[in-house]
Amino acid sequence: MEHFIKIGSYEIIDAEIDGDNLEIVRIPCQTNPSLSYQLDGWDHDTSIPAWIDGEPVNLQIAHYDKQQDHWCVKIIS
């Protein structure tokens, strides 16, 4: 199931919450290459305010998945 995520001015309409781990959101890189560059610069210990389906959350980088070409971010609140 796809979710709408807003991180700053970036809107991601095809993000997916991991079915096995509901704290992990997968953000495809091809949807918004500019956002991918931003995510690549995030520090793994920094949380960023965001919204998932209109609900405020904080996100933190978990890892980059090369095989699927998406970023995995962790919902920390």
C-alpha positions as MATLAB code, in Angstrom:
seq = 'MEHFIKIGSYEIIDAEIDGDNLEIVRIPCQTNPSLSYQLDGWDHDTSIPAWIDGEPVNLQIAHYDKQQDHWCVKIIS';
ca = [
       0.000    0.000    0.000;
       1.408    3.374   -1.017;
       1.492    6.324    1.353;
       1.822   10.067    0.901;
       4.914   11.499    2.615;
       5.962   15.126    2.816;
       9.537   15.971    3.791;
      10.092   19.721    3.608;
       8.953   20.745    0.130;
       9.252   17.187   -1.229;
       6.061   15.184   -1.722;
       6.389   11.435   -2.206;
       3.224    9.695   -3.380;
       4.621    6.190   -3.829;
       6.393    5.516   -0.532;
       5.673    2.156    1.075;
       5.659    1.089    4.699;
       7.462   -2.226    5.138;
       4.924   -4.961    5.865;
       7.378   -6.832    8.102;
       8.592   -3.760   10.000;
       6.000   -0.985   10.325;
       8.697    1.462   11.457;
      10.455    1.384    8.062;
       9.337    3.442    5.069;
      10.754    2.748    1.604;
      11.168    5.787   -0.650;
      11.874    5.005   -4.329;
      14.802    6.999   -5.733;
      13.459    7.312   -9.274;
      10.365    9.238   -8.172;
      12.298   12.282   -7.037;
      16.048   12.255   -7.722;
      16.503   15.613   -5.920;
      15.130   14.103   -2.725;
      17.428   11.099   -3.137;
      20.436   13.436   -3.138;
      19.119   15.099    0.017;
      18.616   11.751    1.745;
      22.139   10.720    0.797;
      23.426   13.705    2.779;
      21.446   12.973    5.948;
      23.419   11.986    9.009;
      22.228    8.623   10.396;
      21.785   10.151   13.853;
      19.679   13.123   12.727;
      15.901   13.086   12.746;
      13.914   15.110   10.230;
      10.298   16.254   10.680;
       7.920   14.882    8.071;
       4.280   13.914    7.536;
       2.908   10.516    6.565;
      -0.668   10.624    5.299;
      -1.078   13.963    7.096;
       0.265   12.762   10.464;
       3.443   14.416   11.822;
       6.411   12.072   12.375;
      10.189   12.233   12.629;
      12.253   10.197   10.195;
      15.811    8.933   10.380;
      17.892    7.223    7.672;
      18.027    3.452    8.105;
      19.890    2.451    4.911;
      19.976    2.568    1.122;
      18.785   -0.564   -0.682;
      20.861   -0.876   -3.884;
      18.919   -3.811   -5.280;
      15.557   -2.048   -5.075;
      16.981    1.478   -5.590;
      15.189    3.035   -2.653;
      15.989    4.644    0.667;
      14.747    3.031    3.838;
      13.917    5.549    6.547;
      12.872    4.774   10.096;
       9.841    6.355   11.790;
      11.087    7.388   15.213;
       7.992    9.212   16.490;
];
